[in-house]
CSV table of C-alpha atoms in Angstrom, one decimal:
chain,number,residue,atom,x,y,z
A,156,MET,CA,73.5,-18.6,-112.5
A,157,ASN,CA,74.6,-22.3,-112.0
A,158,THR,CA,72.6,-24.5,-114.2
A,159,GLY,CA,71.6,-27.7,-113.9
A,160,PRO,CA,70.7,-30.8,-116.5
A,161,ILE,CA,68.5,-30.0,-119.9
A,162,THR,CA,64.8,-30.9,-119.6
A,163,ASP,CA,63.2,-32.5,-122.4
A,164,THR,CA,61.9,-28.9,-123.8
A,165,GLY,CA,65.3,-28.2,-124.5
A,166,GLU,CA,66.0,-25.6,-121.7
A,167,THR,CA,68.1,-25.9,-118.7
A,168,ARG,CA,66.9,-26.0,-115.1
A,169,PRO,CA,69.1,-23.8,-112.4
A,170,ALA,CA,71.2,-25.9,-110.5
A,171,ASP,CA,69.5,-25.2,-107.0
A,172,GLU,CA,66.2,-26.3,-108.5
A,173,ASP,CA,67.3,-29.5,-109.5
A,174,ARG,CA,69.0,-30.1,-105.9
A,175,ASP,CA,65.7,-29.1,-104.5
A,176,ASP,CA,64.0,-31.8,-106.3
A,177,ARG,CA,66.7,-34.4,-104.7
A,178,ARG,CA,66.3,-33.3,-101.6
A,179,GLY,CA,62.2,-33.5,-101.6
A,180,ALA,CA,62.5,-36.8,-103.3
A,181,ILE,CA,64.8,-38.0,-100.5
A,182,ALA,CA,62.8,-36.3,-98.1
A,183,LEU,CA,59.7,-38.1,-99.2
A,184,GLY,CA,61.5,-41.3,-99.6
A,185,ALA,CA,62.0,-41.0,-95.9
A,186,VAL,CA,59.0,-40.6,-95.1
A,187,PHE,CA,57.5,-43.9,-96.7
A,188,VAL,CA,60.4,-45.6,-95.3
A,189,VAL,CA,59.0,-44.8,-91.8
A,190,ALA,CA,55.7,-44.9,-92.8
A,191,LEU,CA,56.4,-48.3,-93.7
A,192,ALA,CA,58.7,-49.3,-90.9
A,193,THR,CA,56.0,-48.2,-88.0
A,194,ARG,CA,53.2,-49.8,-89.4
A,195,LEU,CA,55.0,-53.2,-89.8
A,196,HIS,CA,57.0,-53.3,-86.3
A,197,ARG,CA,55.6,-56.3,-84.1
A,198,LEU,CA,52.7,-56.4,-86.5
A,199,GLY,CA,51.7,-60.0,-85.6
A,200,GLU,CA,52.5,-60.3,-82.0
A,201,ASP,CA,49.3,-58.9,-80.5
A,202,SER,CA,46.8,-61.0,-80.1
A,203,LEU,CA,43.5,-60.2,-82.0
A,204,TRP,CA,41.0,-58.8,-79.9
A,205,ASP,CA,36.9,-58.9,-80.5
A,206,ASN,CA,36.7,-56.5,-83.3
A,207,GLU,CA,39.2,-58.0,-85.2
A,208,ILE,CA,37.8,-61.6,-84.6
A,209,LEU,CA,34.4,-60.4,-85.7
A,210,SER,CA,36.0,-59.2,-89.2
A,211,HIS,CA,37.7,-62.8,-89.0
A,212,ALA,CA,34.7,-64.7,-88.4
A,213,ARG,CA,32.5,-62.9,-91.0
A,214,ALA,CA,35.1,-63.4,-93.8
A,215,THR,CA,35.5,-67.0,-93.0
A,216,ALA,CA,31.8,-68.0,-92.9
A,217,ASP,CA,29.7,-69.4,-95.4
A,218,LEU,CA,28.2,-66.7,-97.3
A,219,GLY,CA,24.7,-67.1,-96.0
A,220,ASP,CA,26.3,-66.9,-92.6
A,221,ALA,CA,28.1,-64.3,-93.3
A,222,TYR,CA,25.6,-62.6,-94.9
A,223,ASP,CA,23.4,-63.1,-91.2
A,224,LEU,CA,26.4,-62.0,-89.0
A,225,ILE,CA,26.9,-58.5,-91.4
A,226,ARG,CA,23.0,-58.0,-90.9
A,227,GLU,CA,23.0,-58.5,-87.4
A,228,GLY,CA,25.9,-56.2,-86.7
A,229,THR,CA,27.0,-52.3,-87.5
A,230,HIS,CA,28.7,-52.0,-90.6
A,231,PRO,CA,28.4,-52.6,-94.4
A,232,PRO,CA,30.4,-55.9,-96.3
A,233,GLY,CA,32.9,-54.4,-98.5
A,234,TYR,CA,35.9,-55.0,-95.8
A,235,SER,CA,35.3,-58.3,-94.6
A,236,GLN,CA,33.7,-59.8,-98.0
A,237,VAL,CA,35.8,-58.2,-100.6
A,238,ILE,CA,39.1,-57.8,-98.7
A,239,LEU,CA,39.4,-60.5,-95.7
A,240,ARG,CA,37.7,-62.9,-97.5
A,241,PRO,CA,40.1,-63.6,-100.4
A,242,TRP,CA,43.0,-62.8,-98.3
A,243,LEU,CA,42.3,-64.8,-95.5
A,244,ALA,CA,41.9,-68.0,-97.7
A,245,ILE,CA,45.7,-67.5,-98.0
A,246,GLY,CA,46.7,-67.4,-94.5
A,247,ASP,CA,44.7,-66.3,-91.4
A,248,SER,CA,47.5,-65.6,-88.7
A,249,GLU,CA,47.4,-62.1,-86.9
A,250,LEU,CA,50.2,-60.7,-89.4
A,251,MET,CA,48.2,-61.9,-92.8
A,252,GLN,CA,44.9,-60.2,-91.5
A,253,ARG,CA,46.4,-57.0,-90.2
A,254,LEU,CA,48.8,-56.6,-93.6
A,255,PRO,CA,45.8,-55.5,-95.9
A,256,SER,CA,46.1,-52.3,-93.1
A,257,VAL,CA,49.3,-51.9,-93.8
A,258,VAL,CA,49.2,-51.7,-97.3
A,259,PHE,CA,45.9,-49.4,-97.2
A,260,GLY,CA,47.4,-47.1,-95.0
A,261,PHE,CA,50.6,-46.9,-97.1
A,262,VAL,CA,49.4,-46.2,-99.9
A,263,ALA,CA,46.7,-43.7,-98.6
A,264,ILE,CA,49.9,-41.7,-97.6
A,265,ALA,CA,51.3,-41.8,-100.9
A,266,ILE,CA,47.8,-40.1,-102.5
A,267,THR,CA,47.8,-37.7,-99.6
A,268,ALA,CA,51.5,-36.6,-100.4
A,269,ALA,CA,50.2,-36.3,-104.4
A,270,LEU,CA,46.8,-34.5,-103.7
A,271,ALA,CA,48.9,-31.7,-100.7
A,272,THR,CA,51.7,-31.1,-103.5
A,273,ARG,CA,48.5,-30.2,-105.9
A,274,LEU,CA,47.2,-27.9,-103.9
A,275,ALA,CA,50.2,-26.3,-102.2
A,276,GLY,CA,53.4,-27.5,-104.1
A,277,ARG,CA,56.2,-30.3,-103.2
A,278,TRP,CA,57.1,-29.6,-99.1
A,279,ALA,CA,53.6,-29.2,-98.6
A,280,GLY,CA,53.2,-33.1,-100.0
A,281,ILE,CA,56.0,-33.9,-98.3
A,282,ALA,CA,54.6,-32.4,-94.6
A,283,ALA,CA,51.2,-33.8,-95.2
A,284,ALA,CA,52.7,-37.8,-95.9
A,285,GLY,CA,55.0,-36.8,-92.6
A,286,LEU,CA,52.2,-36.1,-90.4
A,287,SER,CA,50.0,-39.0,-92.1
A,288,ALA,CA,53.0,-41.5,-91.3
A,289,VAL,CA,53.0,-40.9,-87.5
A,290,MET,CA,49.7,-39.9,-86.7
A,291,PRO,CA,48.8,-42.2,-84.3
A,292,LEU,CA,45.5,-43.0,-84.8
A,293,HIS,CA,46.5,-43.6,-88.7
A,294,LEU,CA,49.5,-45.5,-87.6
A,295,TYR,CA,46.8,-47.0,-85.4
A,296,TYR,CA,44.2,-48.6,-87.8
A,297,SER,CA,47.1,-49.4,-90.2
A,298,ARG,CA,47.9,-52.0,-88.0
A,299,GLU,CA,44.8,-53.5,-87.4
A,300,GLY,CA,42.8,-56.2,-89.1
A,301,ARG,CA,39.5,-53.7,-89.4
A,302,MET,CA,38.4,-51.5,-92.2
A,303,TYR,CA,39.4,-48.4,-91.0
A,304,ALA,CA,42.5,-47.8,-93.2
A,305,LEU,CA,40.9,-49.1,-96.0
A,306,LEU,CA,38.4,-46.2,-95.5
A,307,ALA,CA,40.5,-43.5,-95.4
A,308,LEU,CA,42.5,-45.2,-98.2
A,309,VAL,CA,39.1,-45.3,-100.6
A,310,LEU,CA,38.1,-41.6,-99.7
A,311,ILE,CA,41.3,-39.6,-100.3
A,312,ALA,CA,41.4,-41.7,-103.5
A,313,TRP,CA,37.5,-41.0,-104.3
A,314,ILE,CA,38.5,-37.0,-103.8
A,315,ALA,CA,41.2,-37.1,-105.9
A,316,ALA,CA,39.2,-39.0,-108.8
A,317,LEU,CA,36.5,-36.0,-108.4
A,318,ILE,CA,39.5,-33.6,-108.6
A,319,ARG,CA,41.0,-35.0,-111.7
A,320,ALA,CA,37.6,-35.7,-113.4
A,321,HIS,CA,36.9,-32.0,-113.1
A,322,GLU,CA,39.8,-31.2,-114.8
A,323,ARG,CA,39.8,-33.5,-117.4
A,324,ASP,CA,36.4,-34.5,-117.5
A,325,THR,CA,36.6,-38.0,-118.9
A,326,TRP,CA,34.1,-40.6,-118.6
A,327,SER,CA,36.8,-43.0,-117.2
A,328,TRP,CA,37.6,-40.2,-114.4
A,329,TRP,CA,33.7,-40.0,-113.6
A,330,ALA,CA,33.6,-43.7,-113.3
A,331,ALA,CA,36.4,-44.1,-111.0
A,332,TYR,CA,34.7,-41.1,-108.9
A,333,THR,CA,31.5,-43.4,-109.2
A,334,ALA,CA,33.0,-46.6,-108.1
A,335,LEU,CA,35.4,-45.0,-105.3
A,336,GLY,CA,32.4,-43.3,-103.9
A,337,ALA,CA,30.4,-46.4,-103.6
A,338,ALA,CA,33.4,-48.5,-102.6
A,339,ALA,CA,33.8,-45.7,-99.7
A,340,LEU,CA,30.1,-46.4,-98.6
A,341,TYR,CA,29.8,-50.0,-98.2
A,342,THR,CA,33.4,-49.9,-96.3
A,343,HIS,CA,31.8,-47.7,-93.4
A,344,TYR,CA,28.8,-45.9,-93.4
A,345,TYR,CA,30.8,-42.6,-91.7
A,346,ALA,CA,31.8,-42.6,-95.1
A,347,GLY,CA,28.4,-41.1,-95.9
A,348,PHE,CA,28.9,-37.9,-93.7
A,349,THR,CA,32.0,-37.3,-96.2
A,350,VAL,CA,30.5,-37.9,-99.2
A,351,LEU,CA,27.6,-36.1,-98.7
A,352,SER,CA,30.0,-33.1,-97.3
A,353,VAL,CA,32.1,-33.4,-100.8
A,354,VAL,CA,28.4,-33.5,-103.0
A,355,ALA,CA,27.2,-30.4,-101.5
A,356,VAL,CA,30.6,-28.1,-102.2
A,357,THR,CA,31.0,-29.7,-105.5
A,358,ALA,CA,27.3,-28.8,-106.3
A,359,ALA,CA,27.7,-25.1,-105.0
A,360,PHE,CA,31.1,-24.8,-107.0
A,361,GLU,CA,29.2,-26.1,-110.2
A,362,TYR,CA,26.3,-23.6,-110.0
A,363,ARG,CA,28.8,-20.5,-109.4
A,364,SER,CA,30.8,-21.8,-112.2
A,365,GLY,CA,27.4,-21.8,-114.3
A,366,LEU,CA,26.1,-25.2,-115.5
A,367,SER,CA,27.7,-27.1,-118.4
A,368,ASP,CA,27.8,-30.5,-119.7
A,369,ARG,CA,30.8,-31.1,-116.8
A,370,THR,CA,28.3,-30.7,-114.5
A,371,LYS,CA,25.6,-32.9,-116.0
A,372,ARG,CA,28.7,-35.8,-116.3
A,373,TRP,CA,29.3,-34.9,-112.2
A,374,ALA,CA,25.6,-35.2,-111.3
A,375,LEU,CA,25.4,-38.7,-113.5
A,376,ALA,CA,28.4,-39.9,-111.6
A,377,THR,CA,27.3,-38.6,-108.1
A,378,GLY,CA,23.9,-40.6,-108.7
A,379,GLY,CA,25.7,-43.5,-109.7
A,380,ILE,CA,27.0,-43.7,-106.2
A,381,GLY,CA,23.4,-43.8,-104.2
A,382,ILE,CA,22.1,-46.3,-107.2
A,383,ALA,CA,25.4,-48.4,-106.5
A,384,PHE,CA,24.2,-48.5,-102.7
A,385,LEU,CA,20.5,-48.9,-103.5
A,386,PRO,CA,21.0,-53.1,-102.8
A,387,TRP,CA,22.1,-52.7,-99.5
A,388,LEU,CA,19.8,-50.1,-98.5
A,389,PRO,CA,17.4,-52.3,-96.9
A,390,THR,CA,20.2,-54.3,-94.6
A,391,PHE,CA,21.0,-50.8,-94.0
A,392,ARG,CA,17.7,-49.6,-92.5
A,393,TYR,CA,17.5,-53.0,-90.6
A,394,GLN,CA,20.6,-52.3,-89.0
A,395,LEU,CA,19.5,-48.9,-88.0
A,396,SER,CA,16.3,-50.1,-86.7
A,397,ASN,CA,18.6,-52.5,-84.2
A,398,ASP,CA,20.1,-49.2,-82.5
A,399,PRO,CA,23.5,-50.8,-83.1
A,400,VAL,CA,25.3,-47.7,-81.3
A,401,SER,CA,23.0,-48.0,-78.3
A,402,HIS,CA,26.4,-48.5,-76.3
A,403,LEU,CA,27.5,-44.8,-77.4
A,404,GLN,CA,27.1,-42.4,-75.2
A,405,ALA,CA,26.5,-38.1,-76.1
A,406,LEU,CA,29.5,-36.3,-76.2
A,407,SER,CA,29.9,-33.1,-73.6
A,408,ALA,CA,31.2,-30.4,-75.3
A,409,ARG,CA,34.8,-30.9,-74.1
A,410,GLU,CA,34.6,-34.0,-75.3
A,411,LEU,CA,34.0,-33.1,-78.5
A,412,ALA,CA,36.6,-30.5,-78.4
A,413,GLU,CA,39.0,-33.2,-77.6
A,414,LEU,CA,38.0,-35.4,-80.4
A,415,PRO,CA,40.4,-34.0,-83.2
A,416,ILE,CA,43.0,-34.2,-80.5
A,417,GLN,CA,43.0,-38.1,-80.4
A,418,PHE,CA,43.9,-38.2,-84.3
A,419,PHE,CA,47.5,-37.2,-82.8
A,420,THR,CA,47.4,-38.9,-79.8
A,421,ALA,CA,45.1,-42.1,-80.6
A,422,PHE,CA,44.6,-44.1,-77.7
A,423,ALA,CA,47.3,-42.9,-75.6
A,424,ASN,CA,46.9,-41.6,-71.7
A,425,ARG,CA,47.6,-37.8,-72.5
A,426,SER,CA,47.5,-34.7,-70.1
A,427,ASN,CA,45.8,-31.3,-70.2
A,428,LEU,CA,49.4,-30.0,-71.2
A,429,ASP,CA,48.9,-32.3,-73.9
A,430,ASN,CA,45.3,-31.2,-74.5
A,431,LEU,CA,46.3,-27.3,-74.5
A,432,VAL,CA,49.6,-28.1,-77.0
A,433,ILE,CA,48.0,-30.2,-79.5
A,434,GLY,CA,44.8,-27.9,-79.5
A,435,ALA,CA,46.3,-24.7,-79.8
A,436,ALA,CA,48.6,-26.0,-82.9
A,437,LEU,CA,45.7,-27.4,-84.5
A,438,MET,CA,43.8,-24.2,-84.4
A,439,VAL,CA,46.7,-22.2,-85.5
A,440,LEU,CA,47.6,-24.4,-88.2
A,441,PHE,CA,43.9,-24.7,-89.3
A,442,VAL,CA,42.8,-20.7,-89.4
A,443,ILE,CA,46.5,-20.3,-91.5
A,444,ALA,CA,45.5,-22.9,-94.2
A,445,LEU,CA,41.9,-21.5,-94.1
A,446,ARG,CA,42.7,-18.2,-95.3
A,447,ALA,CA,45.4,-19.4,-97.4
A,448,LEU,CA,43.4,-21.4,-99.1
A,449,TRP,CA,40.5,-19.3,-99.5
A,450,SER,CA,42.6,-16.2,-100.7
A,451,GLY,CA,43.7,-18.4,-103.3
A,452,ARG,CA,40.2,-20.1,-104.5
A,453,THR,CA,39.6,-17.6,-107.2
A,454,THR,CA,42.7,-17.9,-108.9
A,455,ASP,CA,42.2,-21.4,-110.3
A,456,ALA,CA,38.9,-23.3,-110.6
A,457,ASP,CA,40.2,-26.5,-110.6
A,458,GLN,CA,42.6,-25.3,-107.6
A,459,GLY,CA,39.7,-24.0,-105.9
A,460,LEU,CA,37.5,-27.2,-106.3
A,461,ALA,CA,40.2,-29.2,-104.7
A,462,ALA,CA,40.6,-26.8,-101.5
A,463,SER,CA,36.8,-26.7,-101.2
A,464,VAL,CA,36.3,-30.4,-101.3
A,465,VAL,CA,39.5,-31.4,-98.8
A,466,VAL,CA,38.1,-28.5,-96.5
A,467,ALA,CA,34.5,-30.1,-97.0
A,468,ALA,CA,35.7,-33.4,-95.9
A,469,VAL,CA,37.1,-32.6,-92.4
A,470,VAL,CA,34.9,-29.9,-91.6
A,471,GLY,CA,31.6,-31.5,-93.3
A,472,THR,CA,32.1,-34.6,-91.6
A,473,PHE,CA,33.0,-33.4,-88.1
A,474,ALA,CA,29.8,-31.0,-88.5
A,475,LEU,CA,27.1,-33.5,-89.8
A,476,SER,CA,28.1,-36.2,-87.1
A,477,VAL,CA,28.0,-33.9,-84.5
A,478,LEU,CA,24.4,-32.6,-85.9
A,479,VAL,CA,23.4,-36.2,-86.3
A,480,SER,CA,24.4,-37.4,-82.9
A,481,LEU,CA,21.9,-34.6,-81.3
A,482,PHE,CA,19.1,-37.2,-81.7
A,483,ARG,CA,21.1,-40.5,-81.9
A,484,PRO,CA,24.5,-40.2,-80.5
A,485,LEU,CA,27.1,-42.2,-83.0
A,486,ILE,CA,30.4,-40.6,-82.4
A,487,PHE,CA,33.6,-42.7,-81.6
A,488,VAL,CA,37.1,-41.5,-82.7
A,489,ARG,CA,38.0,-44.2,-84.9
A,490,TYR,CA,34.7,-43.6,-87.2
A,491,PHE,CA,36.7,-40.4,-88.1
A,492,ALA,CA,39.7,-42.4,-89.6
A,493,GLY,CA,38.7,-41.8,-93.1
A,494,ILE,CA,39.0,-38.0,-92.9
A,495,LEU,CA,42.8,-37.9,-91.6
A,496,PRO,CA,44.2,-37.9,-94.5
A,497,MET,CA,42.3,-34.8,-95.6
A,498,THR,CA,43.1,-33.6,-92.1
A,499,ALA,CA,46.9,-33.9,-92.8
A,500,ILE,CA,46.7,-31.9,-95.9
A,501,VAL,CA,45.0,-29.1,-94.5
A,502,LEU,CA,47.6,-28.6,-91.5
A,503,ALA,CA,50.3,-29.2,-94.1
A,504,VAL,CA,49.0,-26.6,-96.3
A,505,GLY,CA,48.9,-24.1,-93.4
A,506,VAL,CA,52.7,-25.1,-92.4
A,507,SER,CA,53.8,-24.6,-96.4
A,508,ARG,CA,51.5,-21.6,-97.4
A,509,SER,CA,52.9,-19.7,-94.2
A,510,ARG,CA,56.3,-20.0,-96.2
A,511,ILE,CA,55.0,-17.0,-98.5
A,512,SER,CA,53.2,-15.0,-95.4
A,513,ASP,CA,55.0,-12.4,-93.2
A,514,ALA,CA,57.6,-13.5,-91.0
A,515,ARG,CA,55.4,-13.4,-87.9
A,516,THR,CA,52.9,-16.1,-89.6
A,517,ARG,CA,55.5,-18.0,-91.0
A,518,TRP,CA,57.3,-18.5,-87.8
A,519,VAL,CA,54.0,-18.8,-85.5
A,520,ALA,CA,53.2,-21.6,-88.2
A,521,LEU,CA,56.4,-23.6,-88.0
A,522,GLY,CA,56.2,-23.6,-84.0
A,523,ALA,CA,52.7,-24.9,-84.1
A,524,PHE,CA,53.6,-27.5,-86.5
A,525,GLY,CA,57.0,-28.3,-84.9
A,526,LEU,CA,54.7,-28.7,-81.4
A,527,LEU,CA,52.2,-30.9,-83.3
A,528,LEU,CA,55.1,-33.4,-84.5
A,529,LEU,CA,56.7,-33.4,-81.4
A,530,ALA,CA,53.7,-34.1,-79.5
A,531,ARG,CA,52.4,-37.1,-82.2
A,532,LEU,CA,56.1,-39.0,-82.1
A,533,GLY,CA,55.6,-39.1,-78.1
A,534,HIS,CA,52.0,-40.8,-79.0
A,535,ALA,CA,53.3,-42.8,-81.7
A,536,VAL,CA,55.9,-44.9,-79.6
A,537,PRO,CA,53.4,-46.4,-77.6
A,538,THR,CA,51.0,-46.9,-80.5
A,539,ILE,CA,53.3,-49.5,-82.2
A,540,ASP,CA,55.7,-50.6,-79.2
A,541,ASP,CA,53.0,-51.3,-76.5
A,542,THR,CA,50.9,-54.4,-76.1
A,543,TRP,CA,47.4,-53.0,-76.9
A,544,ARG,CA,45.1,-55.7,-76.9
A,545,PRO,CA,44.1,-58.6,-74.5
A,546,ASP,CA,46.6,-61.0,-74.9
A,547,TRP,CA,44.1,-64.3,-75.0
A,548,ARG,CA,46.7,-66.0,-77.4
A,549,ALA,CA,49.4,-66.5,-74.9
A,550,ALA,CA,46.7,-66.8,-71.8
A,551,THR,CA,45.2,-69.9,-73.3
A,552,ASP,CA,48.6,-71.2,-74.2
A,553,GLN,CA,48.7,-71.7,-70.3
A,554,LEU,CA,45.7,-73.9,-70.6
A,555,GLU,CA,46.9,-76.9,-72.2
A,556,THR,CA,47.3,-80.0,-69.5
A,557,ALA,CA,48.3,-83.5,-70.0
A,558,SER,CA,45.0,-84.9,-70.2
A,559,ALA,CA,41.7,-83.1,-70.8
A,560,ASP,CA,39.6,-85.7,-68.8
A,561,ASP,CA,41.0,-84.9,-65.6
A,562,SER,CA,41.0,-80.9,-65.8
A,563,VAL,CA,38.7,-78.2,-66.1
A,564,THR,CA,38.8,-74.3,-67.1
A,565,LEU,CA,36.9,-71.9,-65.0
A,566,LEU,CA,36.2,-68.4,-66.6
A,567,VAL,CA,35.8,-66.0,-64.2
A,568,GLY,CA,34.5,-62.9,-64.9
A,569,PRO,CA,32.0,-60.0,-64.7
A,570,ASP,CA,29.9,-61.3,-67.5
A,571,SER,CA,29.9,-64.3,-69.6
A,572,GLY,CA,29.0,-61.7,-72.7
A,573,ASP,CA,31.4,-59.5,-72.1
A,574,PHE,CA,32.8,-58.5,-75.3
A,575,ARG,CA,36.5,-59.1,-73.9
A,576,VAL,CA,35.3,-63.2,-73.3
A,577,SER,CA,35.4,-63.6,-77.2
A,578,GLY,CA,39.0,-63.7,-77.2
A,579,PHE,CA,39.5,-66.4,-74.9
A,580,TRP,CA,37.0,-68.7,-77.2
A,581,TYR,CA,38.9,-67.7,-80.4
A,582,TYR,CA,42.2,-68.8,-79.2
A,583,ALA,CA,41.4,-71.2,-76.8
A,584,ASP,CA,41.1,-75.4,-78.1
A,585,PRO,CA,37.2,-76.1,-78.8
A,586,ASP,CA,37.4,-79.3,-76.9
A,587,LEU,CA,38.6,-77.7,-74.0
A,588,PRO,CA,36.1,-78.1,-70.9
A,589,VAL,CA,35.0,-74.9,-69.6
A,590,ILE,CA,32.7,-73.8,-66.9
A,591,GLU,CA,31.4,-70.0,-67.1
A,592,VAL,CA,32.3,-68.2,-63.6
A,593,THR,CA,30.2,-64.7,-63.1
A,594,GLY,CA,32.0,-62.8,-60.6
A,595,GLN,CA,35.7,-62.8,-58.9
A,596,VAL,CA,37.5,-65.7,-57.2
A,597,THR,CA,37.1,-63.8,-54.0
A,598,ASP,CA,33.3,-64.1,-54.4
A,599,PRO,CA,31.6,-67.3,-52.7
A,600,VAL,CA,30.3,-68.2,-56.3
A,601,PHE,CA,33.8,-69.5,-57.2
A,602,THR,CA,34.3,-71.5,-54.2
A,603,ASP,CA,30.9,-73.2,-54.7
A,604,ALA,CA,31.8,-73.7,-58.5
A,605,VAL,CA,35.2,-75.6,-57.1
A,606,ASP,CA,33.5,-77.6,-54.6
A,607,GLN,CA,30.5,-78.5,-57.1
A,608,LEU,CA,33.8,-80.3,-59.5
A,609,ASP,CA,34.0,-83.9,-60.1
A,610,ALA,CA,35.5,-85.8,-57.9
A,611,ASP,CA,38.3,-87.5,-60.3
A,612,ILE,CA,39.1,-83.5,-61.8
A,613,ALA,CA,42.5,-83.5,-60.9
A,614,THR,CA,43.8,-80.0,-62.4
A,615,VAL,CA,41.4,-76.5,-62.6
A,616,TRP,CA,42.9,-73.8,-64.6
A,617,VAL,CA,41.9,-70.6,-63.3
A,618,VAL,CA,41.0,-67.2,-65.7
A,619,GLN,CA,40.2,-63.9,-64.7
A,620,TYR,CA,39.6,-60.7,-66.6
A,621,GLU,CA,42.0,-59.0,-64.1
A,622,LEU,CA,44.7,-59.5,-61.5
A,623,ILE,CA,44.4,-62.8,-59.0
A,624,ASP,CA,47.0,-61.9,-55.9
A,625,ARG,CA,45.5,-65.2,-54.1
A,626,VAL,CA,42.6,-67.5,-54.5
A,627,PRO,CA,40.6,-68.2,-51.3
A,628,GLU,CA,41.4,-71.6,-49.2
A,629,LEU,CA,40.1,-74.6,-51.0
A,630,ASP,CA,39.1,-77.9,-49.5
A,631,ASP,CA,40.4,-80.2,-52.0
A,632,PHE,CA,42.4,-77.8,-54.5
A,633,GLU,CA,45.9,-75.1,-53.7
A,634,PRO,CA,47.1,-73.2,-56.4
A,635,VAL,CA,50.6,-74.2,-57.9
A,636,SER,CA,51.1,-71.4,-60.3
A,637,PHE,CA,50.3,-67.8,-61.2
A,638,GLN,CA,50.4,-66.1,-64.7
A,639,ARG,CA,49.5,-62.7,-65.4
A,640,PHE,CA,49.3,-61.3,-68.9
A,641,ASP,CA,49.3,-57.2,-69.1
A,642,SER,CA,48.7,-55.1,-71.4
A,643,ARG,CA,46.8,-51.8,-72.4
A,644,PHE,CA,43.3,-51.5,-73.9
A,645,PHE,CA,42.4,-48.2,-75.2
A,646,THR,CA,43.5,-45.8,-72.6
A,647,GLY,CA,43.7,-48.2,-69.5
A,648,SER,CA,45.2,-50.9,-68.9
A,649,TYR,CA,44.1,-54.8,-69.2
A,650,ARG,CA,45.1,-57.9,-67.0
A,651,ILE,CA,44.5,-61.9,-68.1
A,652,SER,CA,45.5,-63.8,-64.9
A,653,VAL,CA,45.7,-67.6,-65.2
A,654,VAL,CA,46.1,-69.7,-62.1
A,655,GLU,CA,46.7,-73.9,-61.7
A,656,LEU,CA,45.0,-75.3,-58.8
A,657,ASP,CA,46.1,-79.1,-58.3
A,658,ARG,CA,43.8,-81.5,-56.3
A,659,THR,CA,45.5,-82.1,-52.8
A,660,ALA,CA,42.9,-84.6,-51.0
A,661,SER,CA,42.7,-88.3,-52.2
């Protein structure tokens, strides 16, 4: 048998093992390159949209005003105050606001690879990292100036810290477990579902293994997570009393079943065939993975805990959210961004463990994994290459006029309080004269608004939140230019029209 280099212990390694290590390192390196490149591609080209602008406002306001903004909102303060506030002091461009999410998403992929390797070997780690690298939903939120990439990072890091603390049983690792658990709760409230699920499974595992000094340390560290969240609890209760998710609707059984499919399609349009292929592949891999993890749970206590908490993070989060939503609907796919790394790990374990199964199981798992990967690649491309947000930056650039004294902007839309309007106000010059018109340019209210303009107004810029093919005939103005800015908004299209009207009558 060919031998490789001598190890630190003086033993020689087989050459095929050494080659396997090199191939694994090259494959993982390629995954990291793809992950970073796809997350940086055109990162700063799209305008910020409403939710990103809201995070920007919270991060740049005075602390007192920032607290009021957060208190009246729906999220905890961790991302906007701990991450964005100091970061945006360096620069607040679209690229700068989104760059932390790129870093968080990339680091989460690295931890995902390490944890999957811990569970099922090197190639499971590579598969999990590869899935995460091109998972459209993970990719999407690794490119947005919001907290969801951070949520995925702190939760996978928290689970990794729990596993390491269980193995080492040192106070330093238990302290890391406490700090990361608290950080998750301060990042997004949905982390609470994951924390509760993992804590419940860990408690059952400790009880079955026999109570010990380690159990006491785990209990103290877990209690520390709750204690760390106590100062924010009154604000959290206030936010709940305002029913911050009243806009969310209860999901049908089919919509619930399609939620995991959206992990792999993000907000791209998909067909029934997409749903069928991705849903079947997910089910096959989950079943194989759960069988593999269950069969190996008793061979190693640490391994058993690691497998249990990863599965609990996925299944428990989903189950608890569905249960709570029976009383108050609060499910939206982006709230599940925190469990995307754990989902990738479970699926990767399924395809990796199939290599030691019977031939039929192996080929079924590899086929399901291949179909899933192909579907994900097909949806990842539009996720990074399309314009996904209303392009208010380009639209407002068209509103520059020679003199603000003889021009006015008519902002035409269905509702001046609509969430889409905030992009206009973020990008437009604050001194720009603006008149809000509720309706469309084809409505009489638009003609009336134009007729009521002062006689010294020479130019009217008409901005509408949808396509303008033509404007009605006006007595004193005629259109001289039409501009249209198209983008996709989640699964739908979004258009901004800018029309320039010049005065014709003396």
